[in-house]
Amino acid sequence: MEEENKQETIKEKAKTNYKEKFENIYNKNYKILIYIPVILLILTLGYLFYFSSINGDIIKKDITLTGGTSIQVFAKTDINQLKAKLNKNEGQFSIREISDITTGEQVAFIVETAMSPEKIKPILEEYLGYELNNENSSIEFTGASLSGSFYNQLRFAVVLSFILMAISVFIIFRNFAPSVAVVFAAFSDIVMTLAVVNLLGMSMSTAGIVAILMLIGYSVDTDILLTTRVIKRKEGSINNRLYSAFKTGITMTLTSLAVVLVGFIFTSSFSEIFNQIFTILTIGLIFDIINTWTFNASFIKWYVERKEK
Amino acid sequence: MKLTLRIWVLIIFLLLSTIVIINFQALLQKGVEIKDIEQNSSAFTSGLKIGDIITSVNNMPVENIMDYSKAISSLFKDKNESVKVVINTKDEQFVFYSDTIPPIKISELRKTNIRAGLDLQGGARALVKPEEQLTKEQMQDLISISNQRLNVYGISDVSIRQANDLSGNNYMLVEIAGATPKDLENLIARQGKFEAKIGNETVFIGGNNDITYVCRNDANCARVDRCQQVQSGYFCNYHFVIHLSEEAAKRHAKITGKLGKNVSNPGYLDKQIDFYVDDELATSLFISENLKGQETTQIQIQGSGSGVDQKSAISDAENSMKQMQTILITGSLPYKLEIVKLDTISPVLGKRFTYLILLTGLIALIAVSVIVFIRYRNIKASIAILFTSFSEVVILLGIAAFIKWNLDLPSIVGILVMIGTGVDQQIVILDESRSSRTTSMKEKLKGALFIVIAAFITVVASLLPLFWAGAGLLKGFAVTTLIGLTVGVLITRPAFADIIKLIDKSQ
């Protein structure tokens, strides 16, 4: 290892210079960094309150959470024409097309409605001119009472999982302030992601809520690494420890992001479940980078420095 | 280079998983597997059963579905003749006679033991909620009766299990490969309370207390006929014979004994016998005069079906007849049920989707390795990371195949996501081991494992609620993620830490 270092001394020197400059700026201004996620959190929380005052809930729910029917028909059709036709009927419809990423061809379309399958099927059959059966379509129906209880339970599951995560974090670190920071970052990840999901006009399904749950796990990963490296270890300066944690943490998040993005690109046009989960995870991981390395990193630096004084 | 115990453990698990995943039988054996066979058919009574591997039909070798269809269709060219069918399976020979194509569903031999869920292979899924809260025993009763019903109806590739949710509701989750939603609605959600009444008095009800025999699959006593063209299409009648128990026959004698003659319809009694299904009148029949006061043990049940053309009217009548026979045999379900979720997934897109998922997994692995290589610029370490991630997926699939877990979409998401998270932990280990800390390698790796285990505990804690929320429909995600994480913590990551030590020593 040492021989390798010798060979790279010139390179290292340039790096150190750059690093020193960066460190100086960082040491002076790191507390400001804390404000970025805090302001962002206040803004997004405000937006979520505003959103729920208009829509009655903090998210827009799709039929898996409100009850209704989703019919997937394996045929090519002009979506706009179908929309025009369906809008003549009562009730709301959401129509989406499904295409194959490798060929770019439309392979199917999905109609979602609050109606029961018995009502929507004849309307679609009339438009298509043939009977819908197991060979040419898939039908998913969720009763309103079930979807209502699904929603309540999943919401409860998210809260419960958040609490369980928080308890584990406190037990692992047995240290109040850093644990609060970890929990706070996970909370911010969720709030900010929900805000973007709403801004994009996405309707959340059961899968979407599961993705939020996954986000809790993902966001804690890097925070635990950061907190352990900076608080539990004593070697090197705080900045060195921070930097090494950053290098590891960002690689971790980038590999996760790469997998999620690949998943999004290849499967999301095929399945609503995959689409929601990968979209939400992508948004969430990007916020996690911001929250972990502006808020958590700065908070921990501040905490350790104050303790060392 | 000496491999440590932990690396050996990884290698052994990897080998075991490969053995579990690959269906060696399919590699060595040629033939087709029986997926489903209608009970009470002559093929069934000859001894053929689900899972048997057919190797030849009447000495025509069968290697794939095409061979089987060809062989069968050549045997049943002339329709109305009884044909001798000789089916050879792997170890036995079965002989039976049939005048119709045997009701056997077959499939190619599976090359792997990984079970694709309904989302990929197609089928119907219903979540059924009893109207009242049931105890565990009551639920077991309900499940066994429902199972029996589906079996009697002729569907056997079915999984029925109990599901609970966070609010303490219990459900019955029914998954059937290849059934139509209508079958499910009629067989599962319908209570199927059958009553035969004359006036207000009950003569007999469905179930084996009153009914000792129901004629099925025998054209002499159960058939569809008398099709008529009506305004809206076609209309067909079915009728089949049942045998009553002695007790029910006595009741019949007592009740009919009190009846008078029908004035407007000579030859019959003045009251009809009414068949109710779930308290709704299904059919009413006139009772012949000479049955008055008789202890009749044979009764004919009638009903009808309709359709736009004769063919669909016949098949509708056949289905109605089968359903009626089923509820007469199994009796009423003890509880009223409501279908709260009903999905029918077509198998059409499943294959394409499976391909896309495999492609996604592969490209995800490549993407991860590119990032890892850019970061470390060290071939050995990067390969070690890739190898470990790959083993994690293989072992996870091996365990899924071993516990016969059906991979539904949430489970697959869990596996894909694990490719990303598994690598995360390896990166922690690698970085800790390469850190400039002055402690020994052992201490460094101990530190790394602390982070890995801490992350493991928090993720597990956050996933626990998913086991119950949503009536277990999202359980798949939690299960695969938990298996993956556990495999990671117990097997692959300790081994990875040792591999890193080995690489470190050799440099």
PDB file of N, CA and C in Angstrom, chain B residues 32-34 36-57 68 72 85-90 92-96 102-104 106:
ATOM      1  N   VAL B  32     -44.279 -34.868 -20.658  1.00  0.00           N
ATOM      2  CA  VAL B  32     -45.050 -33.711 -20.206  1.00  0.00           C
ATOM      3  C   VAL B  32     -45.644 -34.026 -18.842  1.00  0.00           C
ATOM      4  N   GLU B  33     -45.821 -32.968 -18.039  1.00  0.00           N
ATOM      5  CA  GLU B  33     -46.292 -33.161 -16.683  1.00  0.00           C
ATOM      6  C   GLU B  33     -47.798 -32.907 -16.610  1.00  0.00           C
ATOM      7  N   ILE B  34     -48.505 -33.715 -15.801  1.00  0.00           N
ATOM      8  CA  ILE B  34     -49.938 -33.470 -15.605  1.00  0.00           C
ATOM      9  C   ILE B  34     -50.103 -32.341 -14.595  1.00  0.00           C
ATOM     10  N   ASP B  36     -53.240 -30.791 -14.130  1.00  0.00           N
ATOM     11  CA  ASP B  36     -54.562 -30.892 -13.538  1.00  0.00           C
ATOM     12  C   ASP B  36     -55.299 -32.046 -14.197  1.00  0.00           C
ATOM     13  N   ILE B  37     -56.094 -32.745 -13.417  1.00  0.00           N
ATOM     14  CA  ILE B  37     -56.875 -33.844 -13.977  1.00  0.00           C
ATOM     15  C   ILE B  37     -58.224 -33.861 -13.275  1.00  0.00           C
ATOM     16  N   GLU B  38     -59.289 -33.973 -14.064  1.00  0.00           N
ATOM     17  CA  GLU B  38     -60.625 -33.907 -13.480  1.00  0.00           C
ATOM     18  C   GLU B  38     -60.894 -35.174 -12.696  1.00  0.00           C
ATOM     19  N   GLN B  39     -61.328 -34.976 -11.446  1.00  0.00           N
ATOM     20  CA  GLN B  39     -61.614 -36.145 -10.625  1.00  0.00           C
ATOM     21  C   GLN B  39     -62.886 -36.800 -11.144  1.00  0.00           C
ATOM     22  N   ASN B  40     -62.993 -38.081 -10.909  1.00  0.00           N
ATOM     23  CA  ASN B  40     -64.133 -38.887 -11.374  1.00  0.00           C
ATOM     24  C   ASN B  40     -64.123 -39.113 -12.885  1.00  0.00           C
ATOM     25  N   SER B  41     -63.110 -38.618 -13.564  1.00  0.00           N
ATOM     26  CA  SER B  41     -63.007 -38.963 -14.982  1.00  0.00           C
ATOM     27  C   SER B  41     -62.366 -40.349 -15.058  1.00  0.00           C
ATOM     28  N   SER B  42     -62.545 -41.010 -16.209  1.00  0.00           N
ATOM     29  CA  SER B  42     -61.994 -42.361 -16.297  1.00  0.00           C
ATOM     30  C   SER B  42     -60.470 -42.334 -16.218  1.00  0.00           C
ATOM     31  N   ALA B  43     -59.876 -41.238 -16.702  1.00  0.00           N
ATOM     32  CA  ALA B  43     -58.421 -41.113 -16.620  1.00  0.00           C
ATOM     33  C   ALA B  43     -57.985 -41.057 -15.167  1.00  0.00           C
ATOM     34  N   PHE B  44     -58.759 -40.330 -14.358  1.00  0.00           N
ATOM     35  CA  PHE B  44     -58.425 -40.174 -12.944  1.00  0.00           C
ATOM     36  C   PHE B  44     -58.570 -41.501 -12.205  1.00  0.00           C
ATOM     37  N   THR B  45     -59.692 -42.200 -12.483  1.00  0.00           N
ATOM     38  CA  THR B  45     -59.917 -43.452 -11.758  1.00  0.00           C
ATOM     39  C   THR B  45     -58.913 -44.529 -12.166  1.00  0.00           C
ATOM     40  N   SER B  46     -58.316 -44.375 -13.337  1.00  0.00           N
ATOM     41  CA  SER B  46     -57.293 -45.345 -13.728  1.00  0.00           C
ATOM     42  C   SER B  46     -56.032 -45.189 -12.890  1.00  0.00           C
ATOM     43  N   GLY B  47     -55.919 -44.084 -12.169  1.00  0.00           N
ATOM     44  CA  GLY B  47     -54.779 -43.913 -11.276  1.00  0.00           C
ATOM     45  C   GLY B  47     -53.856 -42.752 -11.637  1.00  0.00           C
ATOM     46  N   LEU B  48     -54.085 -42.124 -12.778  1.00  0.00           N
ATOM     47  CA  LEU B  48     -53.246 -40.978 -13.142  1.00  0.00           C
ATOM     48  C   LEU B  48     -53.473 -39.854 -12.141  1.00  0.00           C
ATOM     49  N   LYS B  49     -52.409 -39.129 -11.821  1.00  0.00           N
ATOM     50  CA  LYS B  49     -52.588 -38.049 -10.857  1.00  0.00           C
ATOM     51  C   LYS B  49     -51.709 -36.848 -11.218  1.00  0.00           C
ATOM     52  N   ILE B  50     -51.999 -35.736 -10.560  1.00  0.00           N
ATOM     53  CA  ILE B  50     -51.234 -34.513 -10.813  1.00  0.00           C
ATOM     54  C   ILE B  50     -49.764 -34.761 -10.508  1.00  0.00           C
ATOM     55  N   GLY B  51     -48.896 -34.293 -11.364  1.00  0.00           N
ATOM     56  CA  GLY B  51     -47.469 -34.450 -11.131  1.00  0.00           C
ATOM     57  C   GLY B  51     -46.867 -35.615 -11.895  1.00  0.00           C
ATOM     58  N   ASP B  52     -47.725 -36.528 -12.377  1.00  0.00           N
ATOM     59  CA  ASP B  52     -47.203 -37.643 -13.178  1.00  0.00           C
ATOM     60  C   ASP B  52     -46.609 -37.119 -14.485  1.00  0.00           C
ATOM     61  N   ILE B  53     -45.590 -37.793 -14.940  1.00  0.00           N
ATOM     62  CA  ILE B  53     -44.954 -37.364 -16.185  1.00  0.00           C
ATOM     63  C   ILE B  53     -45.285 -38.360 -17.294  1.00  0.00           C
ATOM     64  N   ILE B  54     -46.025 -37.890 -18.266  1.00  0.00           N
ATOM     65  CA  ILE B  54     -46.453 -38.764 -19.361  1.00  0.00           C
ATOM     66  C   ILE B  54     -45.322 -38.891 -20.379  1.00  0.00           C
ATOM     67  N   THR B  55     -44.968 -40.142 -20.693  1.00  0.00           N
ATOM     68  CA  THR B  55     -43.883 -40.322 -21.656  1.00  0.00           C
ATOM     69  C   THR B  55     -44.386 -40.851 -22.990  1.00  0.00           C
ATOM     70  N   SER B  56     -45.543 -41.537 -22.958  1.00  0.00           N
ATOM     71  CA  SER B  56     -46.097 -41.967 -24.240  1.00  0.00           C
ATOM     72  C   SER B  56     -47.595 -42.190 -24.135  1.00  0.00           C
ATOM     73  N   VAL B  57     -48.293 -42.036 -25.263  1.00  0.00           N
ATOM     74  CA  VAL B  57     -49.731 -42.303 -25.337  1.00  0.00           C
ATOM     75  C   VAL B  57     -49.934 -43.335 -26.443  1.00  0.00           C
ATOM     76  N   TYR B  68     -48.081 -34.607 -27.410  1.00  0.00           N
ATOM     77  CA  TYR B  68     -49.237 -35.080 -26.658  1.00  0.00           C
ATOM     78  C   TYR B  68     -50.522 -34.739 -27.400  1.00  0.00           C
ATOM     79  N   ILE B  72     -53.193 -37.470 -28.838  1.00  0.00           N
ATOM     80  CA  ILE B  72     -54.568 -37.508 -28.340  1.00  0.00           C
ATOM     81  C   ILE B  72     -55.558 -37.252 -29.475  1.00  0.00           C
ATOM     82  N   VAL B  85     -57.280 -46.036 -24.126  1.00  0.00           N
ATOM     83  CA  VAL B  85     -56.118 -45.150 -24.024  1.00  0.00           C
ATOM     84  C   VAL B  85     -55.082 -45.798 -23.111  1.00  0.00           C
ATOM     85  N   VAL B  86     -53.862 -45.909 -23.616  1.00  0.00           N
ATOM     86  CA  VAL B  86     -52.777 -46.457 -22.802  1.00  0.00           C
ATOM     87  C   VAL B  86     -51.754 -45.350 -22.585  1.00  0.00           C
ATOM     88  N   ILE B  87     -51.652 -44.913 -21.352  1.00  0.00           N
ATOM     89  CA  ILE B  87     -50.699 -43.835 -21.068  1.00  0.00           C
ATOM     90  C   ILE B  87     -49.547 -44.397 -20.251  1.00  0.00           C
ATOM     91  N   ASN B  88     -48.347 -44.189 -20.739  1.00  0.00           N
ATOM     92  CA  ASN B  88     -47.160 -44.583 -19.989  1.00  0.00           C
ATOM     93  C   ASN B  88     -46.600 -43.373 -19.279  1.00  0.00           C
ATOM     94  N   THR B  89     -46.383 -43.521 -17.975  1.00  0.00           N
ATOM     95  CA  THR B  89     -45.669 -42.468 -17.270  1.00  0.00           C
ATOM     96  C   THR B  89     -44.273 -43.004 -17.009  1.00  0.00           C
ATOM     97  N   LYS B  90     -43.522 -42.204 -16.285  1.00  0.00           N
ATOM     98  CA  LYS B  90     -42.149 -42.537 -16.002  1.00  0.00           C
ATOM     99  C   LYS B  90     -42.002 -43.973 -15.485  1.00  0.00           C
ATOM    100  N   GLU B  92     -44.975 -46.151 -14.596  1.00  0.00           N
ATOM    101  CA  GLU B  92     -46.135 -47.033 -14.635  1.00  0.00           C
ATOM    102  C   GLU B  92     -46.884 -46.925 -15.951  1.00  0.00           C
ATOM    103  N   GLN B  93     -47.855 -47.852 -16.100  1.00  0.00           N
ATOM    104  CA  GLN B  93     -48.718 -47.789 -17.277  1.00  0.00           C
ATOM    105  C   GLN B  93     -50.171 -47.706 -16.824  1.00  0.00           C
ATOM    106  N   PHE B  94     -50.944 -46.824 -17.447  1.00  0.00           N
ATOM    107  CA  PHE B  94     -52.347 -46.672 -17.084  1.00  0.00           C
ATOM    108  C   PHE B  94     -53.218 -46.928 -18.309  1.00  0.00           C
ATOM    109  N   VAL B  95     -54.279 -47.689 -18.124  1.00  0.00           N
ATOM    110  CA  VAL B  95     -55.176 -48.001 -19.232  1.00  0.00           C
ATOM    111  C   VAL B  95     -56.589 -47.594 -18.851  1.00  0.00           C
ATOM    112  N   PHE B  96     -57.266 -46.874 -19.712  1.00  0.00           N
ATOM    113  CA  PHE B  96     -58.670 -46.556 -19.446  1.00  0.00           C
ATOM    114  C   PHE B  96     -59.390 -46.366 -20.778  1.00  0.00           C
ATOM    115  N   PRO B 102     -59.624 -37.000 -22.812  1.00  0.00           N
ATOM    116  CA  PRO B 102     -59.464 -37.041 -21.358  1.00  0.00           C
ATOM    117  C   PRO B 102     -59.249 -35.631 -20.781  1.00  0.00           C
ATOM    118  N   PRO B 103     -59.958 -35.328 -19.672  1.00  0.00           N
ATOM    119  CA  PRO B 103     -59.849 -33.986 -19.101  1.00  0.00           C
ATOM    120  C   PRO B 103     -58.548 -33.796 -18.328  1.00  0.00           C
ATOM    121  N   ILE B 104     -57.448 -33.789 -19.060  1.00  0.00           N
ATOM    122  CA  ILE B 104     -56.127 -33.658 -18.431  1.00  0.00           C
ATOM    123  C   ILE B 104     -55.480 -32.379 -18.947  1.00  0.00           C
ATOM    124  N   ILE B 106     -51.992 -30.449 -19.298  1.00  0.00           N
ATOM    125  CA  ILE B 106     -50.583 -30.805 -19.194  1.00  0.00           C
ATOM    126  C   ILE B 106     -49.703 -29.581 -19.395  1.00  0.00           C
TER     127      ILE B 106
END
